[in-house]
Short mmCIF file of C-alpha atoms and ligand atoms in Angstrom, two decimals:
data_model
loop_
_atom_site.label_atom_id
_atom_site.label_comp_id
_atom_site.label_asym_id
_atom_site.label_seq_id
_atom_site.Cartn_x
_atom_site.Cartn_y
_atom_site.Cartn_z
CA MET O 29 51.99 0.06 -160.92
CA SER O 30 54.42 2.95 -161.05
CA GLN O 31 53.68 5.70 -158.51
CA ALA O 32 54.52 8.16 -161.31
CA GLN O 33 51.37 7.07 -163.15
CA PRO O 34 48.99 9.99 -163.84
CA TYR O 35 46.59 10.57 -160.98
CA PHE O 36 43.37 12.63 -161.16
CA PRO O 37 41.79 13.29 -157.76
CA GLY O 38 38.03 12.78 -157.93
CA LEU O 39 38.58 11.16 -161.36
CA ASP O 40 38.43 14.73 -162.70
CA GLY O 41 38.57 14.60 -166.50
CA VAL O 42 39.11 10.82 -166.62
CA LEU O 43 37.33 8.87 -169.38
CA ALA O 44 36.10 5.94 -167.29
CA GLY O 45 34.12 4.09 -169.96
CA GLU O 46 32.16 4.33 -173.19
CA THR O 47 28.52 5.26 -173.60
CA ALA O 48 26.12 5.88 -176.47
CA ILE O 49 23.43 7.30 -174.15
CA SER O 50 24.41 10.93 -173.74
CA THR O 51 27.21 13.40 -174.22
CA ILE O 52 28.02 16.74 -172.64
CA GLU O 53 30.42 17.69 -175.46
CA GLY O 54 29.00 20.41 -177.70
CA GLY O 55 25.80 20.77 -175.68
CA LEU O 56 23.99 18.03 -173.78
CA GLN O 57 22.42 15.41 -176.06
CA TYR O 58 20.46 12.25 -175.28
CA PHE O 59 21.08 9.64 -177.99
CA GLY O 60 22.01 12.46 -180.36
CA TYR O 61 19.04 14.77 -179.61
CA ALA O 62 19.73 18.19 -178.12
CA VAL O 63 18.19 18.29 -174.65
CA ARG O 64 17.10 21.86 -175.25
CA ASP O 65 14.86 20.61 -178.11
CA LEU O 66 13.55 17.70 -176.05
CA ALA O 67 12.72 20.02 -173.15
CA GLU O 68 10.88 22.36 -175.46
CA ASP O 69 8.79 19.90 -177.42
CA ALA O 70 8.84 16.37 -175.98
CA SER O 71 7.04 14.77 -173.06
CA PHE O 72 9.03 13.13 -170.26
CA GLU O 73 7.48 9.82 -171.37
CA GLU O 74 8.99 10.24 -174.87
CA VAL O 75 12.37 11.02 -173.34
CA ALA O 76 12.14 8.03 -170.98
CA TYR O 77 11.33 5.84 -173.99
CA LEU O 78 14.30 7.32 -175.86
CA LEU O 79 16.66 6.61 -172.96
CA LEU O 80 15.47 3.05 -172.43
CA HIS O 81 15.07 2.05 -176.10
CA GLY O 82 17.66 4.23 -177.84
CA ASN O 83 15.20 5.84 -180.27
CA LEU O 84 12.22 8.18 -180.11
CA PRO O 85 8.85 6.38 -180.13
CA THR O 86 6.21 6.46 -182.84
CA GLU O 87 2.71 7.48 -181.69
CA GLU O 88 1.77 3.83 -181.33
CA GLN O 89 4.94 2.92 -179.43
CA LEU O 90 4.40 5.86 -177.09
CA ALA O 91 0.79 4.87 -176.42
CA ASP O 92 1.91 1.30 -175.65
CA PHE O 93 4.71 2.59 -173.42
CA GLU O 94 2.32 4.83 -171.48
CA ALA O 95 -0.06 1.91 -171.01
CA VAL O 96 2.83 -0.22 -169.75
CA LEU O 97 3.84 2.50 -167.27
CA ILE O 98 0.32 2.75 -165.87
CA GLU O 99 0.20 -1.02 -165.46
CA ALA O 100 3.72 -0.99 -163.99
CA SER O 101 2.91 1.67 -161.43
CA HIS O 102 1.22 -0.83 -159.14
CA VAL O 103 3.13 -1.02 -155.84
CA PRO O 104 2.53 -4.04 -153.59
CA ALA O 105 0.36 -2.99 -150.64
CA GLU O 106 2.91 -4.61 -148.33
CA VAL O 107 5.53 -2.06 -149.41
CA ILE O 108 3.16 0.89 -148.84
CA ASP O 109 2.22 -0.54 -145.42
CA PHE O 110 5.87 -1.12 -144.58
CA MET O 111 6.72 2.50 -145.41
CA ALA O 112 4.04 3.59 -142.95
CA THR O 113 5.92 1.75 -140.16
CA ILE O 114 9.13 3.75 -140.71
CA PRO O 115 9.49 6.46 -138.03
CA LEU O 116 8.08 9.78 -139.26
CA HIS O 117 11.31 11.71 -138.66
CA VAL O 118 13.05 9.64 -141.36
CA GLY O 119 13.49 11.75 -144.50
CA GLU O 120 11.92 11.15 -147.90
CA MET O 121 15.18 10.16 -149.64
CA ASP O 122 16.06 7.58 -147.00
CA VAL O 123 12.62 6.02 -147.17
CA LEU O 124 12.69 6.02 -150.96
CA ARG O 125 16.04 4.21 -150.94
CA THR O 126 14.64 1.60 -148.55
CA ALA O 127 11.36 1.26 -150.45
CA VAL O 128 13.07 0.69 -153.82
CA SER O 129 15.18 -1.96 -152.14
CA ALA O 130 12.01 -3.55 -150.74
CA LEU O 131 10.39 -3.61 -154.21
CA ALA O 132 13.03 -6.14 -155.29
CA HIS O 133 11.54 -8.67 -152.87
CA TRP O 134 8.24 -8.64 -154.79
CA ASP O 135 9.97 -9.14 -158.14
CA GLU O 136 9.86 -12.76 -159.27
CA ASP O 137 13.34 -12.53 -160.76
CA PRO O 138 15.22 -9.66 -159.10
CA THR O 139 18.60 -10.88 -160.38
CA GLU O 140 18.11 -10.04 -164.07
CA THR O 141 19.84 -6.76 -164.96
CA SER O 142 19.41 -6.09 -168.66
CA ASP O 143 15.62 -6.08 -168.51
CA ILE O 144 13.76 -2.98 -169.72
CA THR O 145 10.60 -4.25 -168.01
CA LYS O 146 12.18 -3.71 -164.61
CA ALA O 147 13.22 -0.19 -165.58
CA GLU O 148 9.67 0.57 -166.77
CA ARG O 149 8.26 -0.80 -163.54
CA LEU O 150 10.54 1.39 -161.42
CA LEU O 151 9.67 4.41 -163.55
CA GLY O 152 5.99 3.76 -162.84
CA GLN O 153 6.43 2.83 -159.18
CA ILE O 154 8.80 5.54 -157.91
CA PRO O 155 6.25 8.41 -158.15
CA ILE O 156 3.83 6.24 -156.16
CA LEU O 157 6.44 5.60 -153.46
CA ILE O 158 7.39 9.28 -153.19
CA ALA O 159 3.80 10.49 -152.94
CA ALA O 160 2.68 7.69 -150.63
CA ARG O 161 5.40 8.41 -148.09
CA TYR O 162 4.77 12.13 -148.25
CA ARG O 163 1.04 11.70 -147.69
CA GLN O 164 1.57 9.11 -144.95
CA ARG O 165 3.78 11.62 -143.12
CA GLN O 166 1.17 14.35 -143.50
CA GLY O 167 -1.61 12.04 -142.34
CA PHE O 168 -3.33 12.28 -145.75
CA ARG O 169 -4.97 9.49 -147.73
CA VAL O 170 -2.66 7.83 -150.28
CA LEU O 171 -3.98 8.50 -153.82
CA ARG O 172 -4.05 6.43 -157.00
CA PRO O 173 -2.59 7.86 -160.23
CA GLN O 174 -4.99 9.34 -162.77
CA GLN O 175 -4.86 7.57 -166.12
CA ASP O 176 -5.27 10.77 -168.15
CA LEU O 177 -2.35 12.57 -166.49
CA SER O 178 1.29 12.41 -167.56
CA ILE O 179 4.03 11.30 -165.16
CA ALA O 180 4.71 15.00 -164.46
CA GLY O 181 1.02 15.70 -163.85
CA ASN O 182 0.57 12.62 -161.73
CA LEU O 183 3.59 13.44 -159.57
CA LEU O 184 2.00 16.78 -158.73
CA TYR O 185 -1.46 15.31 -158.29
CA LEU O 186 -0.36 12.34 -156.17
CA ILE O 187 1.62 14.59 -153.83
CA THR O 188 -0.66 17.61 -153.49
CA GLY O 189 -4.03 16.00 -154.18
CA GLU O 190 -4.78 18.72 -156.73
CA GLU O 191 -4.71 18.49 -160.50
CA PRO O 192 -2.01 20.83 -161.81
CA SER O 193 -2.64 23.57 -164.35
CA GLU O 194 -1.36 22.98 -167.88
CA PHE O 195 1.63 25.22 -167.26
CA GLN O 196 2.49 23.62 -163.92
CA GLU O 197 2.45 20.21 -165.60
CA LYS O 198 4.62 21.54 -168.43
CA ALA O 199 7.14 23.04 -165.98
CA MET O 200 7.40 19.74 -164.09
CA ASN O 201 7.71 17.89 -167.40
CA VAL O 202 10.64 20.10 -168.44
CA SER O 203 12.38 19.62 -165.10
CA LEU O 204 12.04 15.82 -165.38
CA ILE O 205 13.49 15.90 -168.92
CA LEU O 206 16.46 18.01 -167.83
CA TYR O 207 17.16 15.79 -164.82
CA ALA O 208 16.80 12.50 -166.73
CA GLU O 209 20.35 11.80 -167.83
CA HIS O 210 23.82 13.27 -167.52
CA GLU O 211 26.60 10.96 -168.65
CA PHE O 212 29.00 9.66 -165.94
CA ASN O 213 27.78 11.76 -163.00
CA ALA O 214 28.44 10.31 -159.52
CA SER O 215 25.17 8.41 -159.08
CA THR O 216 25.20 6.97 -162.61
CA PHE O 217 28.81 5.92 -162.21
CA THR O 218 27.86 4.29 -158.91
CA ALA O 219 25.11 2.34 -160.69
CA ARG O 220 27.62 1.24 -163.33
CA VAL O 221 30.17 0.13 -160.72
CA VAL O 222 27.54 -1.99 -158.95
CA THR O 223 26.37 -3.43 -162.29
CA SER O 224 29.94 -4.22 -163.29
CA THR O 225 30.17 -6.76 -160.46
CA LYS O 226 27.16 -8.54 -162.04
CA SER O 227 24.91 -7.43 -159.20
CA ASP O 228 21.23 -6.77 -160.01
CA LEU O 229 19.34 -3.70 -161.27
CA TYR O 230 17.59 -2.97 -157.96
CA SER O 231 20.91 -2.98 -156.10
CA ALA O 232 22.43 -0.64 -158.67
CA VAL O 233 19.46 1.77 -158.45
CA VAL O 234 19.48 1.69 -154.63
CA ALA O 235 23.22 2.52 -154.65
CA ALA O 236 22.57 5.31 -157.16
CA ILE O 237 19.85 6.80 -154.92
CA ALA O 238 22.34 6.73 -152.04
CA ALA O 239 24.92 8.59 -154.16
CA LEU O 240 22.39 11.11 -155.44
CA LYS O 241 21.30 12.00 -151.92
CA GLY O 242 24.57 13.76 -151.07
CA PRO O 243 24.46 17.58 -151.10
CA LEU O 244 27.32 17.82 -153.61
CA HIS O 245 25.11 15.93 -156.08
CA GLY O 246 21.29 15.71 -156.20
CA GLY O 247 20.85 16.64 -152.55
CA ALA O 248 21.93 20.14 -153.57
CA ASN O 249 18.44 21.05 -154.78
CA GLU O 250 17.06 20.83 -151.23
CA GLN O 251 20.01 22.79 -149.83
CA VAL O 252 19.46 25.52 -152.44
CA LEU O 253 16.03 26.29 -151.08
CA ARG O 254 17.21 26.07 -147.49
CA GLN O 255 19.89 28.66 -148.30
CA LEU O 256 17.46 30.91 -150.17
CA GLN O 257 15.11 30.77 -147.19
CA GLN O 258 17.85 32.32 -145.03
CA ILE O 259 17.54 35.54 -147.06
CA ASP O 260 14.45 37.52 -146.09
CA SER O 261 14.71 40.34 -148.62
CA LEU O 262 16.61 41.59 -151.63
CA ASP O 263 18.38 44.12 -149.37
CA GLU O 264 19.89 41.27 -147.35
CA ALA O 265 21.05 39.19 -150.34
CA GLU O 266 24.41 40.86 -150.93
CA ASN O 267 25.39 40.78 -147.27
CA TRP O 268 24.32 37.14 -146.99
CA PHE O 269 26.45 36.22 -150.02
CA HIS O 270 29.56 37.99 -148.70
CA GLN O 271 29.17 36.39 -145.27
CA LEU O 272 28.91 32.92 -146.83
CA MET O 273 31.99 33.51 -148.96
CA ALA O 274 33.93 34.98 -146.00
CA LYS O 275 33.40 31.78 -144.02
CA LYS O 276 34.31 29.73 -147.13
CA GLY O 277 30.82 28.25 -147.30
CA LEU O 278 29.47 26.43 -150.33
CA LEU O 279 26.89 28.25 -152.40
CA MET O 280 24.50 25.42 -153.19
CA GLY O 281 23.34 25.07 -156.79
CA PHE O 282 26.52 26.67 -158.12
CA GLY O 283 29.62 25.15 -159.70
CA HIS O 284 29.98 21.94 -161.62
CA ARG O 285 32.72 19.40 -162.24
CA VAL O 286 32.36 19.67 -166.02
CA TYR O 287 30.52 22.92 -166.83
CA LYS O 288 32.85 25.71 -165.77
CA GLU O 289 30.97 28.48 -167.56
CA GLY O 290 27.43 27.54 -166.74
CA ASP O 291 25.13 24.56 -166.99
CA PRO O 292 22.95 24.92 -170.11
CA ARG O 293 20.11 23.05 -168.38
CA ALA O 294 19.90 25.77 -165.74
CA VAL O 295 19.31 28.40 -168.41
CA VAL O 296 16.36 26.45 -169.83
CA LEU O 297 14.70 25.93 -166.45
CA LYS O 298 15.21 29.49 -165.22
CA ASP O 299 12.68 30.72 -167.76
CA TYR O 300 10.01 28.47 -166.23
CA CYS O 301 10.85 29.78 -162.75
CA VAL O 302 10.38 33.35 -163.90
CA ARG O 303 7.05 32.54 -165.54
CA LEU O 304 5.74 30.63 -162.52
CA ALA O 305 6.81 33.41 -160.16
CA GLU O 306 5.18 36.06 -162.36
CA SER O 307 1.96 34.11 -162.59
CA SER O 308 1.89 33.83 -158.78
CA GLY O 309 2.27 37.62 -158.50
CA ASN O 310 5.28 37.25 -156.18
CA THR O 311 8.70 37.65 -157.78
CA ARG O 312 10.68 38.33 -154.56
CA LEU O 313 12.53 34.99 -154.69
CA GLU O 314 13.43 35.49 -158.36
CA GLU O 315 14.86 38.92 -157.56
CA ILE O 316 16.96 37.47 -154.74
CA ALA O 317 18.10 34.59 -156.98
CA GLU O 318 19.06 37.03 -159.74
CA CYS O 319 21.14 39.05 -157.26
CA ILE O 320 22.95 35.93 -155.96
CA GLU O 321 23.61 34.77 -159.55
CA ARG O 322 25.17 38.11 -160.42
CA LEU O 323 27.36 38.17 -157.31
CA ALA O 324 28.48 34.55 -157.75
CA ARG O 325 29.44 35.20 -161.37
CA ASP O 326 31.13 38.57 -160.85
CA LYS O 327 32.85 37.95 -157.52
CA ARG O 328 33.66 34.21 -157.74
CA GLY O 329 33.32 33.16 -161.38
CA LEU O 330 30.68 30.65 -160.30
CA TYR O 331 27.66 29.78 -162.45
CA PRO O 332 24.40 28.02 -161.53
CA ASN O 333 23.89 24.32 -162.12
CA LEU O 334 20.50 22.70 -162.69
CA ASP O 335 19.73 22.40 -158.97
CA TRP O 336 19.61 26.19 -158.67
CA PRO O 337 16.44 26.76 -160.75
CA SER O 338 14.97 23.32 -159.90
CA ALA O 339 14.68 24.22 -156.23
CA ARG O 340 12.74 27.39 -157.03
CA LEU O 341 10.60 25.62 -159.60
CA TYR O 342 9.51 22.99 -157.07
CA TYR O 343 8.90 25.72 -154.51
CA TYR O 344 6.61 27.57 -156.92
CA LEU O 345 4.81 24.28 -157.59
CA GLY O 346 3.97 24.18 -153.88
CA LEU O 347 6.14 21.16 -153.02
CA ASP O 348 7.85 20.51 -149.67
CA VAL O 349 11.65 20.78 -149.73
CA ASP O 350 12.09 17.19 -148.57
CA LEU O 351 10.60 16.05 -151.90
CA TYR O 352 13.06 17.80 -154.20
CA THR O 353 15.77 15.14 -154.37
CA PRO O 354 13.22 12.28 -154.58
CA LEU O 355 11.76 14.10 -157.63
CA PHE O 356 15.26 14.02 -159.12
CA VAL O 357 15.18 10.22 -158.56
CA ALA O 358 11.79 9.93 -160.31
CA SER O 359 13.48 11.32 -163.41
CA ARG O 360 17.09 10.09 -163.21
CA VAL O 361 15.97 6.48 -162.76
CA THR O 362 15.61 6.47 -166.57
CA GLY O 363 19.25 7.47 -167.11
CA TRP O 364 20.45 5.06 -164.41
CA CYS O 365 18.57 2.14 -165.94
CA ALA O 366 19.83 3.00 -169.43
CA HIS O 367 23.40 2.93 -168.09
CA ILE O 368 22.82 -0.25 -166.08
CA ILE O 369 21.56 -2.01 -169.22
CA GLU O 370 24.43 -0.61 -171.32
CA GLN O 371 27.03 -1.58 -168.72
CA ALA O 372 25.63 -5.12 -168.45
CA ALA O 373 25.70 -5.52 -172.24
CA HIS O 374 29.37 -4.53 -172.53
CA ASN O 375 30.59 -5.43 -169.10
CA ARG O 376 34.05 -5.22 -167.67
CA LEU O 377 34.50 -5.09 -163.90
CA ILE O 378 35.21 -1.50 -162.83
CA ARG O 379 38.18 -1.75 -160.53
CA PRO O 380 40.64 1.16 -160.60
CA ARG O 381 43.88 1.47 -158.63
CA ALA O 382 44.73 3.72 -155.70
CA LYS O 383 47.70 5.96 -155.13
CA TYR O 384 49.08 4.69 -151.83
CA ILE O 385 50.03 7.37 -149.30
CA GLY O 386 50.24 5.23 -146.15
CA LYS O 387 53.12 3.73 -144.15
CA SER O 388 55.15 0.74 -145.38
CA ASP O 389 57.28 -2.13 -144.10
CA LEU O 390 56.50 -1.73 -140.38
CA THR O 391 57.68 -4.53 -138.09
CA PHE O 392 54.79 -6.54 -136.69
CA GLU O 393 54.84 -6.94 -132.92
CA PRO O 394 52.62 -9.56 -131.25
CA LEU O 395 49.88 -8.02 -129.08
CA SER O 396 51.58 -8.81 -125.76
CA GLU O 397 54.82 -7.14 -126.87
CA ARG O 398 53.20 -3.95 -128.18
CA ASP O 399 53.56 -0.63 -126.33
CA GLN O 400 50.50 -0.69 -124.00
CA SER O 401 50.75 2.93 -122.90
CA GLU O 402 47.92 4.36 -125.13
N1 LIG D 27 30.41 27.56 -153.65
C1 LIG D 27 31.60 28.08 -153.24
N2 LIG D 27 32.78 27.72 -153.78
C2 LIG D 27 32.74 26.83 -154.77
C3 LIG D 27 31.55 26.27 -155.26
C4 LIG D 27 30.36 26.68 -154.64
N3 LIG D 27 29.19 26.17 -155.04
N4 LIG D 27 31.84 25.41 -156.26
C5 LIG D 27 33.16 25.40 -156.41
N5 LIG D 27 33.71 26.25 -155.52
C6 LIG D 27 35.12 26.53 -155.34
C7 LIG D 27 35.83 25.30 -154.79
O1 LIG D 27 35.75 25.24 -153.38
C8 LIG D 27 37.23 25.53 -155.27
O2 LIG D 27 37.85 26.49 -154.44
P1 LIG D 27 39.40 26.37 -154.08
O3 LIG D 27 40.13 26.44 -155.39
O4 LIG D 27 39.64 27.55 -153.18
O5 LIG D 27 39.57 25.06 -153.39
C9 LIG D 27 37.01 26.19 -156.63
O6 LIG D 27 35.71 26.75 -156.59
C10 LIG D 27 37.09 25.24 -157.79
O7 LIG D 27 36.23 24.14 -157.57
P2 LIG D 27 36.03 23.03 -158.69
O8 LIG D 27 37.30 22.24 -158.83
O9 LIG D 27 35.51 23.69 -159.90
O10 LIG D 27 34.91 22.13 -158.03
P3 LIG D 27 34.65 20.57 -158.17
O11 LIG D 27 34.62 20.18 -159.59
O12 LIG D 27 35.57 19.80 -157.29
O13 LIG D 27 33.22 20.49 -157.49
C11 LIG D 27 30.92 20.71 -157.17
C12 LIG D 27 32.04 20.60 -158.21
C13 LIG D 27 29.58 20.61 -157.91
C14 LIG D 27 31.01 19.57 -156.16
C15 LIG D 27 31.03 22.07 -156.46
O14 LIG D 27 30.93 23.11 -157.40
C16 LIG D 27 30.00 22.24 -155.36
O15 LIG D 27 30.22 21.76 -154.25
N6 LIG D 27 28.86 22.91 -155.64
C17 LIG D 27 27.79 23.08 -154.66
C18 LIG D 27 26.93 21.84 -154.60
C19 LIG D 27 26.08 21.69 -155.83
O16 LIG D 27 25.44 22.62 -156.29
N7 LIG D 27 26.03 20.46 -156.35
C20 LIG D 27 25.22 20.13 -157.55
C21 LIG D 27 26.14 19.67 -158.65
S1 LIG D 27 25.46 19.67 -160.30
C22 LIG D 27 23.93 18.90 -160.35
C23 LIG D 27 23.83 17.65 -159.56
O17 LIG D 27 24.67 16.79 -159.58
O18 LIG D 27 22.80 17.55 -158.86
#
């Protein structure tokens, strides 16, 4: 390979494969449907069906799919008991990664990759794992899902123990739809790399969870709230922003590798934040967020990504910060599985080259003859 070959640090702008699942070009679309329309009118279950099957369901197909998900949500008691043995200081994302890995051991054929049944099972099981660990940590009883609630409604019910209002369920539904799929983002690409070696679906999902956890990716939604919590009042917001910028800190929930003038998903979700804040009678956080948005745009040309409103949305829904990235997993597992299945169906090992910047042609000296002074 010639060292003059084009090199794109961070694979910025590189087309690393083909997909029919989603595109960012001309507005985010899942299998050709504008995500804005899906967020407005579809349920997360319909979108999950779309991502896994490639088409929107009929009423009958959706009813069957929902029945399958309820059936699939059973988690072996051994896995729930095992989670309870993990030290309580271990965070939700770490336990979720371990628990998904453990689920593979109760699958009769964990090696099959291109199997929608496994994806459906994970989609049903992950909310149970997230809520079970949360409630174990709090010392609360682990709950069973309610058959008449959606995935969004059940996530809220299983975690908090309270049935959500219609609007709370809708807001969670929209956030799950917006988080579900996003082309070759870092965690999805990770899942495709693992799949390309002909490894199994569980391994690819576990690796994707590990990639999502990082604060430059999905872990950002937790960091957003932690940063917002450092600002006590609107009066402090401007000073806080300038101090962060002066020390070259990262403003979490802002910037994006692809969207340089704003993430359209963030615009959709912001509206739900405003409405939830208004209905709670406390809009202080929205006012602070608005101020930070204005400063980031005007002073640094930075725009919010989806993690910016998501963090506030989950806060308004009364959820602990530690749950925010796991909730991202509960949704993105659909996109990951769609990509895993697509990669397996048109596989070629993903194995790029590196630009070498190290030393060359050094003379090897046997151990006894090497300079021993260090
Ligand atoms: N705060 C402060 N400065 C920033 C930020 C930010 N959030 N984002 C970018 N910049 C700076 C960056 O440091 C660089 O400065 P310089 O030219 O002085 O080195 C300049 O803006 C251009 O950066 P870029 O090339 O546009 O950034 P990138 O494509 O390498 O990184 C990113 C994208 C998402 C990693 C980055 O914007 C970031 O770290 N954001 C904060 C973390 C975050 O919100 N992540 C969520 C990503 S989107 C949803 C998801 O995956 O969950």
